[in-house]
Tab-separated table of C-alpha atoms in Angstrom:
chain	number	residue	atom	x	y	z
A	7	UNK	CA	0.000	0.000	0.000
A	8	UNK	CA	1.793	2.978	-1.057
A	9	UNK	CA	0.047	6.684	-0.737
A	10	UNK	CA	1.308	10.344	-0.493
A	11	UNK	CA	1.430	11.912	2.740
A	12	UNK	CA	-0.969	14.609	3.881
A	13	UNK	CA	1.127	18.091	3.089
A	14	UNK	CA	1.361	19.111	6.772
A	15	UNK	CA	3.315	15.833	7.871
A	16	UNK	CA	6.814	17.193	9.602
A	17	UNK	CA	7.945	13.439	10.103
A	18	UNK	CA	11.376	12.856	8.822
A	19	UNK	CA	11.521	9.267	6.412
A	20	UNK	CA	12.090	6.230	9.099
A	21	UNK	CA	9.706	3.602	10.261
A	22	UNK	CA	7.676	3.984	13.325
A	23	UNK	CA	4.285	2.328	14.693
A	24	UNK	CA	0.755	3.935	14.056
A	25	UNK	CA	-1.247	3.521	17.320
A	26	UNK	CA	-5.311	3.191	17.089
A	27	UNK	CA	-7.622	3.333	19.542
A	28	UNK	CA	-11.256	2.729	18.794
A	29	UNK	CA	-13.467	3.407	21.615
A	30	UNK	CA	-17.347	3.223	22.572
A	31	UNK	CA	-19.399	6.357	24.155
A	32	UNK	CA	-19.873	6.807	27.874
A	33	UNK	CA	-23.367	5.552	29.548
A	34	UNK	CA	-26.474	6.636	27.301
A	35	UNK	CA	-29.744	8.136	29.006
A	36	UNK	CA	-31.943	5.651	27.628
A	37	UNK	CA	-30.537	2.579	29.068
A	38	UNK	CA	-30.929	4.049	32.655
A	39	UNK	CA	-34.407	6.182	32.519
A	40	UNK	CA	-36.740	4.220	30.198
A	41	UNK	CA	-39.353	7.199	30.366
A	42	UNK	CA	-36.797	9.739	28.490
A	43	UNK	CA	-38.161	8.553	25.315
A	44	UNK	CA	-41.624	9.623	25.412
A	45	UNK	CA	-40.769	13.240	25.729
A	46	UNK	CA	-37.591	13.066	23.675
A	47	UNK	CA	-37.416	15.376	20.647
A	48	UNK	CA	-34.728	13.358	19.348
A	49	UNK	CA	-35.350	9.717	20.774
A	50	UNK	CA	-32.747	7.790	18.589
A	51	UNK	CA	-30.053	10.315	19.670
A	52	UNK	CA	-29.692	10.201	23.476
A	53	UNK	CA	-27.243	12.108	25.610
A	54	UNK	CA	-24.729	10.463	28.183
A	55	UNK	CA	-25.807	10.747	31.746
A	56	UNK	CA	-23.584	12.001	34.679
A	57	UNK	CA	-21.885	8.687	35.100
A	58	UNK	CA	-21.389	8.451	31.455
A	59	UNK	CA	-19.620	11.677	31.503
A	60	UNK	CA	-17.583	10.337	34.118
A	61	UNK	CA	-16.566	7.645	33.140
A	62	UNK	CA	-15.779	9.235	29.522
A	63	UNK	CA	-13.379	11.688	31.594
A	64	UNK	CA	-11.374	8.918	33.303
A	65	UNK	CA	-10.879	7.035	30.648
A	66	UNK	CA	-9.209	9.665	28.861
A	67	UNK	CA	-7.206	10.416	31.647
A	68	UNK	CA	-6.327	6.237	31.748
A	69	UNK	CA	-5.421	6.487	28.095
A	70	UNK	CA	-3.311	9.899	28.645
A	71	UNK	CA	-1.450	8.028	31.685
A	72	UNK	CA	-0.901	4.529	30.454
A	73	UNK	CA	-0.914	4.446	26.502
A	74	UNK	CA	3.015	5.435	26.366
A	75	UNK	CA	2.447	7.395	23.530
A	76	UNK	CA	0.519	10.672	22.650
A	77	UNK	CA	-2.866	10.712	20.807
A	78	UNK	CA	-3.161	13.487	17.675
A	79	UNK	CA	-6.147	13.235	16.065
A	80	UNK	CA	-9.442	12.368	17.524
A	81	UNK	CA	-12.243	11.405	14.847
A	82	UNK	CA	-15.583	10.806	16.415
A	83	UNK	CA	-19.488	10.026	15.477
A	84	UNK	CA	-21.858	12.800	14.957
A	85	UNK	CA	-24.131	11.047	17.800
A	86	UNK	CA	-24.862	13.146	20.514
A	87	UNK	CA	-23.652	10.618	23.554
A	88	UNK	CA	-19.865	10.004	21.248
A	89	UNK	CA	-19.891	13.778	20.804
A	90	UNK	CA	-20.141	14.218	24.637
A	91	UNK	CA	-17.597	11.327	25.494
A	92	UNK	CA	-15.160	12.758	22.891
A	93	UNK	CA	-15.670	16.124	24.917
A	94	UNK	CA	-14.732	14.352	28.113
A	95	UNK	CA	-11.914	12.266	26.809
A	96	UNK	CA	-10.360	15.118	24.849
A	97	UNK	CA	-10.255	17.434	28.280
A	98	UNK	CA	-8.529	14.503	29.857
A	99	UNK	CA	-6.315	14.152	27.957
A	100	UNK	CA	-5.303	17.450	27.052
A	101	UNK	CA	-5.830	18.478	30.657
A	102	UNK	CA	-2.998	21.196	31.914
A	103	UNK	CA	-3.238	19.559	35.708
A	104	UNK	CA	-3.649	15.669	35.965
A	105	UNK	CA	-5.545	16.095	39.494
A	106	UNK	CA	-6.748	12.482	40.356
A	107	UNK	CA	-9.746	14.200	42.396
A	108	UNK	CA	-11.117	15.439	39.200
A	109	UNK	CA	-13.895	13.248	37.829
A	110	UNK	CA	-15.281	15.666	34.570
A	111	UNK	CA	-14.145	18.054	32.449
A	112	UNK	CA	-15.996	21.328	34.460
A	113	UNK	CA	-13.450	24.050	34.887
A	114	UNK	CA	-10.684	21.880	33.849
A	115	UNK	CA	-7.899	24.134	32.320
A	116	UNK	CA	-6.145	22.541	28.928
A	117	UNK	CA	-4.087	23.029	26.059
A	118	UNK	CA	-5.518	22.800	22.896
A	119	UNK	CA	-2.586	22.392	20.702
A	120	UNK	CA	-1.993	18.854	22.058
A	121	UNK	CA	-4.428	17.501	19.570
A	122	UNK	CA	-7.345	18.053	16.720
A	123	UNK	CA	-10.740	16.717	16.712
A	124	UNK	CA	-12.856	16.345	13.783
A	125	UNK	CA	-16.703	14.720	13.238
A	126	UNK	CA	-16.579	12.028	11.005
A	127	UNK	CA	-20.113	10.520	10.011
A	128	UNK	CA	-18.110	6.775	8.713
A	129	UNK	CA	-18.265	6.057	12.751
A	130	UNK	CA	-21.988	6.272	13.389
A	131	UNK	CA	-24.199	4.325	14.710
A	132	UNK	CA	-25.497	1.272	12.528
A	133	UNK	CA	-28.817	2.614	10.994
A	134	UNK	CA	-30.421	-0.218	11.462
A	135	UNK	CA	-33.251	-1.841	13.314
A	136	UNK	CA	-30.705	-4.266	15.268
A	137	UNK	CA	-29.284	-0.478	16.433
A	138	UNK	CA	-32.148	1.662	16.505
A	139	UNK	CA	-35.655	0.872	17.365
A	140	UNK	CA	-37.990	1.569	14.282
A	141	UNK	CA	-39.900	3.673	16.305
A	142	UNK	CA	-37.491	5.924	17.221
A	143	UNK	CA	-36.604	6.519	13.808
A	144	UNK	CA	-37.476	9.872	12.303
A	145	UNK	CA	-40.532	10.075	10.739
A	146	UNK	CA	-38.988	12.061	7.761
A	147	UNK	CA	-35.918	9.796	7.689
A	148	UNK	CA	-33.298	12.847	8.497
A	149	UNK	CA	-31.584	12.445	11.042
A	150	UNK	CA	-30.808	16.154	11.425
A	151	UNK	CA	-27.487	16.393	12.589
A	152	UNK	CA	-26.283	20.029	13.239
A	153	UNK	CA	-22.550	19.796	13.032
A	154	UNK	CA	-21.682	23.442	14.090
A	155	UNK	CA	-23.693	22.938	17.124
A	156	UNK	CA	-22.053	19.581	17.527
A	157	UNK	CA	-18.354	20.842	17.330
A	158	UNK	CA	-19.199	23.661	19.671
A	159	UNK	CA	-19.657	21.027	21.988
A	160	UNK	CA	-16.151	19.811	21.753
A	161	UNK	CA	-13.469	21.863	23.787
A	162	UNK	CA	-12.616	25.151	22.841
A	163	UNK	CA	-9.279	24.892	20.579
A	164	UNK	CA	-9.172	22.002	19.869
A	165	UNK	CA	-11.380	21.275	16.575
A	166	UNK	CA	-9.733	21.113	12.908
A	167	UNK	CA	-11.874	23.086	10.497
A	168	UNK	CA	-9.211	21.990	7.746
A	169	UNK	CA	-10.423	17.971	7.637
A	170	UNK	CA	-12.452	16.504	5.364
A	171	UNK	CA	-14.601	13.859	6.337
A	172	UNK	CA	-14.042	10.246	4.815
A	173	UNK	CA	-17.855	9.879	4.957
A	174	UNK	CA	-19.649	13.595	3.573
A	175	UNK	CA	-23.457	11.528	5.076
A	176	UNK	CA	-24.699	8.897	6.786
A	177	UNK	CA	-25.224	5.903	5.088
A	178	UNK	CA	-28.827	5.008	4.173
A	179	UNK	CA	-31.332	3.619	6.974
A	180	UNK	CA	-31.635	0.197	6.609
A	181	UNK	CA	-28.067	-0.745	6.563
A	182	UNK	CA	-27.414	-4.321	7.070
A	183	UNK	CA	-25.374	-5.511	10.119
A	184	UNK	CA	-22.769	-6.824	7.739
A	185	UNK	CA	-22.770	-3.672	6.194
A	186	UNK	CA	-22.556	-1.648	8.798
A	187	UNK	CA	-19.235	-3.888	10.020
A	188	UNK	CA	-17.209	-3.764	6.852
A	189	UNK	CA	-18.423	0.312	6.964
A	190	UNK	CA	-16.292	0.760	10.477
A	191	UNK	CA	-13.723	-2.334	9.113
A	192	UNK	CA	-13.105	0.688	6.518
A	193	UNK	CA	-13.350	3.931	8.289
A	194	UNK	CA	-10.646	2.613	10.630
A	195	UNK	CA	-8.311	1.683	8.045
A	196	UNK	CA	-9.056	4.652	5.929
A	197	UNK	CA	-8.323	7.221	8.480
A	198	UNK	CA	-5.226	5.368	9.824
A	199	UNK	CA	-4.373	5.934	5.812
A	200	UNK	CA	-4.669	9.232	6.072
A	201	UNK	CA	-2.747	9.982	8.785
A	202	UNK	CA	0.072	7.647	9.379
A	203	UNK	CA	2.305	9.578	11.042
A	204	UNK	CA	-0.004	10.345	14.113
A	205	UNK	CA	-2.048	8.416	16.726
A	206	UNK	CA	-5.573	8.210	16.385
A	207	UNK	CA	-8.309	7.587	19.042
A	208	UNK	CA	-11.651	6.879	17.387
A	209	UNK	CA	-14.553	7.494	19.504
A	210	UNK	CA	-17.728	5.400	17.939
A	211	UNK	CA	-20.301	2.564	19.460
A	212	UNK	CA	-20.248	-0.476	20.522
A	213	UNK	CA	-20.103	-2.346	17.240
A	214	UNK	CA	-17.370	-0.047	15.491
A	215	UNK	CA	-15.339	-1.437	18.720
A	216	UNK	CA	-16.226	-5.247	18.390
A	217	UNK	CA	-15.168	-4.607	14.482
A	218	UNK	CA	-11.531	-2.762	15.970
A	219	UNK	CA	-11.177	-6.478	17.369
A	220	UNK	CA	-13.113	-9.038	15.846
A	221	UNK	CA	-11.494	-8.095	12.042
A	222	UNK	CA	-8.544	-7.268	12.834
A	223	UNK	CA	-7.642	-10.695	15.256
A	224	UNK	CA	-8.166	-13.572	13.592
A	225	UNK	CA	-10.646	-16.398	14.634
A	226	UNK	CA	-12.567	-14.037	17.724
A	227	UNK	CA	-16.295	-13.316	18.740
A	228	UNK	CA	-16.515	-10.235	20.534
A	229	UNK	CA	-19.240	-10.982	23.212
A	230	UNK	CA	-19.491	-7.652	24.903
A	231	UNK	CA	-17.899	-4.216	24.521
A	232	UNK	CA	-18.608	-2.129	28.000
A	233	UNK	CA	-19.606	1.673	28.223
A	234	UNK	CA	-16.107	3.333	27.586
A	235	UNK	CA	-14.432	0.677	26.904
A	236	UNK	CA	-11.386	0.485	23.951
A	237	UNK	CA	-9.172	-1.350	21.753
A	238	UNK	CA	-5.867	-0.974	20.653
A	239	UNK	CA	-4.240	-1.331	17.147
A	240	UNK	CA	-1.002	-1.162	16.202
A	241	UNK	CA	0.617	-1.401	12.529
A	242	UNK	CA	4.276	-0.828	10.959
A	243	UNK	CA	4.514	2.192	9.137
A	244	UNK	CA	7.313	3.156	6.851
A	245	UNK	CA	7.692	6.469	5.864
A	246	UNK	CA	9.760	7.481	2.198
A	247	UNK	CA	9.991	10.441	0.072
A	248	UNK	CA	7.056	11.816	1.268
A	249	UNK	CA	4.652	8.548	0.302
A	250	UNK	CA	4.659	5.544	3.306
A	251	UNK	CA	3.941	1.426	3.192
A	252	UNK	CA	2.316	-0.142	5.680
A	253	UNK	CA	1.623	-3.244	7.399
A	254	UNK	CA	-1.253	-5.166	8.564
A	255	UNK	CA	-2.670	-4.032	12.401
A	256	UNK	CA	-1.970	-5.822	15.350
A	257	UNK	CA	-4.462	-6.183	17.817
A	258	UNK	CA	-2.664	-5.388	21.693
A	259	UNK	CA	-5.924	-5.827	23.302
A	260	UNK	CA	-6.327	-7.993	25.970
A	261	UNK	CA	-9.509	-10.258	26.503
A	262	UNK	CA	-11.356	-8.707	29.218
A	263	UNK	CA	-8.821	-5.653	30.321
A	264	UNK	CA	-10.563	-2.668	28.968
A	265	UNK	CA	-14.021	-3.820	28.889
A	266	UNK	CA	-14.120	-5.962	25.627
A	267	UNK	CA	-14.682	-9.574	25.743
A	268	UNK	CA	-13.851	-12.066	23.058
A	269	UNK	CA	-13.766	-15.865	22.605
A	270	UNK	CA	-12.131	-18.079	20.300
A	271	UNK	CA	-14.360	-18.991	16.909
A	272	UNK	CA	-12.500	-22.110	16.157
A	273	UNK	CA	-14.294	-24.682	17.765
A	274	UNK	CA	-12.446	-27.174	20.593
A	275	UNK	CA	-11.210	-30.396	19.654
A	276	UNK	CA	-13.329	-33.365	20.864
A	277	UNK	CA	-11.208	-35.933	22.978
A	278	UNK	CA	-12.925	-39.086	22.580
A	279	UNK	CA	-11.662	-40.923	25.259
A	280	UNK	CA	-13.115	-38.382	27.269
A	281	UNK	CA	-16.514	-39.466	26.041
């Protein structure tokens, strides 16, 4: 796989590792107060709630302390609960003061040069009816995102007006599940494309992050993927005359350790004397 390099890479030719980290939105409204729908203007678009925001703050402070390596580009869905955890994540980890008594991103202080965030609509939600109950579908089949009202959500500094989006829409309703999977199978590896001199952290839901594992590790079921919870991919990069090769990602997440569980697909061997 040879490409050019975007124009404002700095990175001298040499090899390195591309780090991804695909991660699912904080707790969503819906799941905890069954009632919000039947006032909700918006139903299929839910916010987090407090402990979602929470917990979307400390994880970005877990990636920003343990990762070994610094995250600069954040690409997230236009859905308002990702939009919020991105928010959260981003503060963390661009926070000035690491203050472990600090459990959201009010009146934290940080430095927006650390990192760029841009929406990106190829990590949405699958628009299907295995994602999104029919009858919270729109009536008129727009979903009616506002993306300047979304990215004045994210923190102050930090968004890039410059990036274009892989995705310009969503995809259509109706989506199949397969489709939807070799859609986020894509976006990952077309963004990593684009930028493969940087780090990326990919805030999407809970299938995009089963798909970070479950295509990229060979012979796995991904059984559950947690509220917050993340992968890790990692992939050979060589970088040459301004144009770069790459190799195939390796999967460093452990079954279990940041809230994604797999099992094996290949089924045991049957010891007959056992029988």
């Amino acid at each position: 796989m040879d490409a050019p390099l975007p124009e404002n890479n700095t990175t001298n030719d040499a090899k390195h590792h591309q780090n991804v980290i695909v991660m699912r939105h904080g707790d969503r409204i819906d799941n905890f107060e069954p009632l919000w729908i039947t006032n909700a203007s918006r139903p299929w678009d839910p916010p987090l709630v407090e402990a979602g925001r929470v917990r979307a703050f400390c994880t970005g402070r877990k990636l920003k302390k343990n990762l070994g390596f610094p995250i600069h580009r954040v690409f997230v869905s236009p859905f308002l609960r990702c939009i919020e955890t991105a928010s959260e994540a981003v503060s963390a980890l661009c926070a000035v003061n690491d203050d472990p008594d600090v459990v959201s991103s009010h009146g934290v202080a940080i430095d927006p040069s650390k990192l760029k965030v841009s929406i990106e609509y190829g990590l949405c939600e699958m628009l299907n009816r295995e994602a999104i109950r029919r009858d919270c579908v729109p009536k008129d089949g727009s979903f009616g995102f506002n993306i300047a009202e979304l990215e004045a959500m994210l923190p102050a500094g930090t968004l890039d007006h410059a990036v274009k989006p892989v995705y310009e829409e969503l995809p259509q309703w109706e989506e199949t599940v397969m489709g939807a999977r070799t859609r986020y199978e894509q976006i990952i590896k077309a963004l990593a494309d684009k930028y493969p001199s940087e780090n990326l952290l990919l805030v999407t839901h809970g299938e995009g992050v089963g798909v970070s594992v479950s295509e990229f590790l060979n012979d796995v079921t991904v059984y559950e993927v947690e509220y917050c919870a993340y992968s890790q991919l990692r992939r050979p990069v060589f970088l040459e005359n301004k144009s770069f090769t790459a190799g195939e990602f390796e999967v460093l997440t452990h079954n279990g350790r940041t809230g994604i569980s797999y099992c094996s697909r290949i089924p045991m061997a049957v010891d007959d004397d056992a029988m």
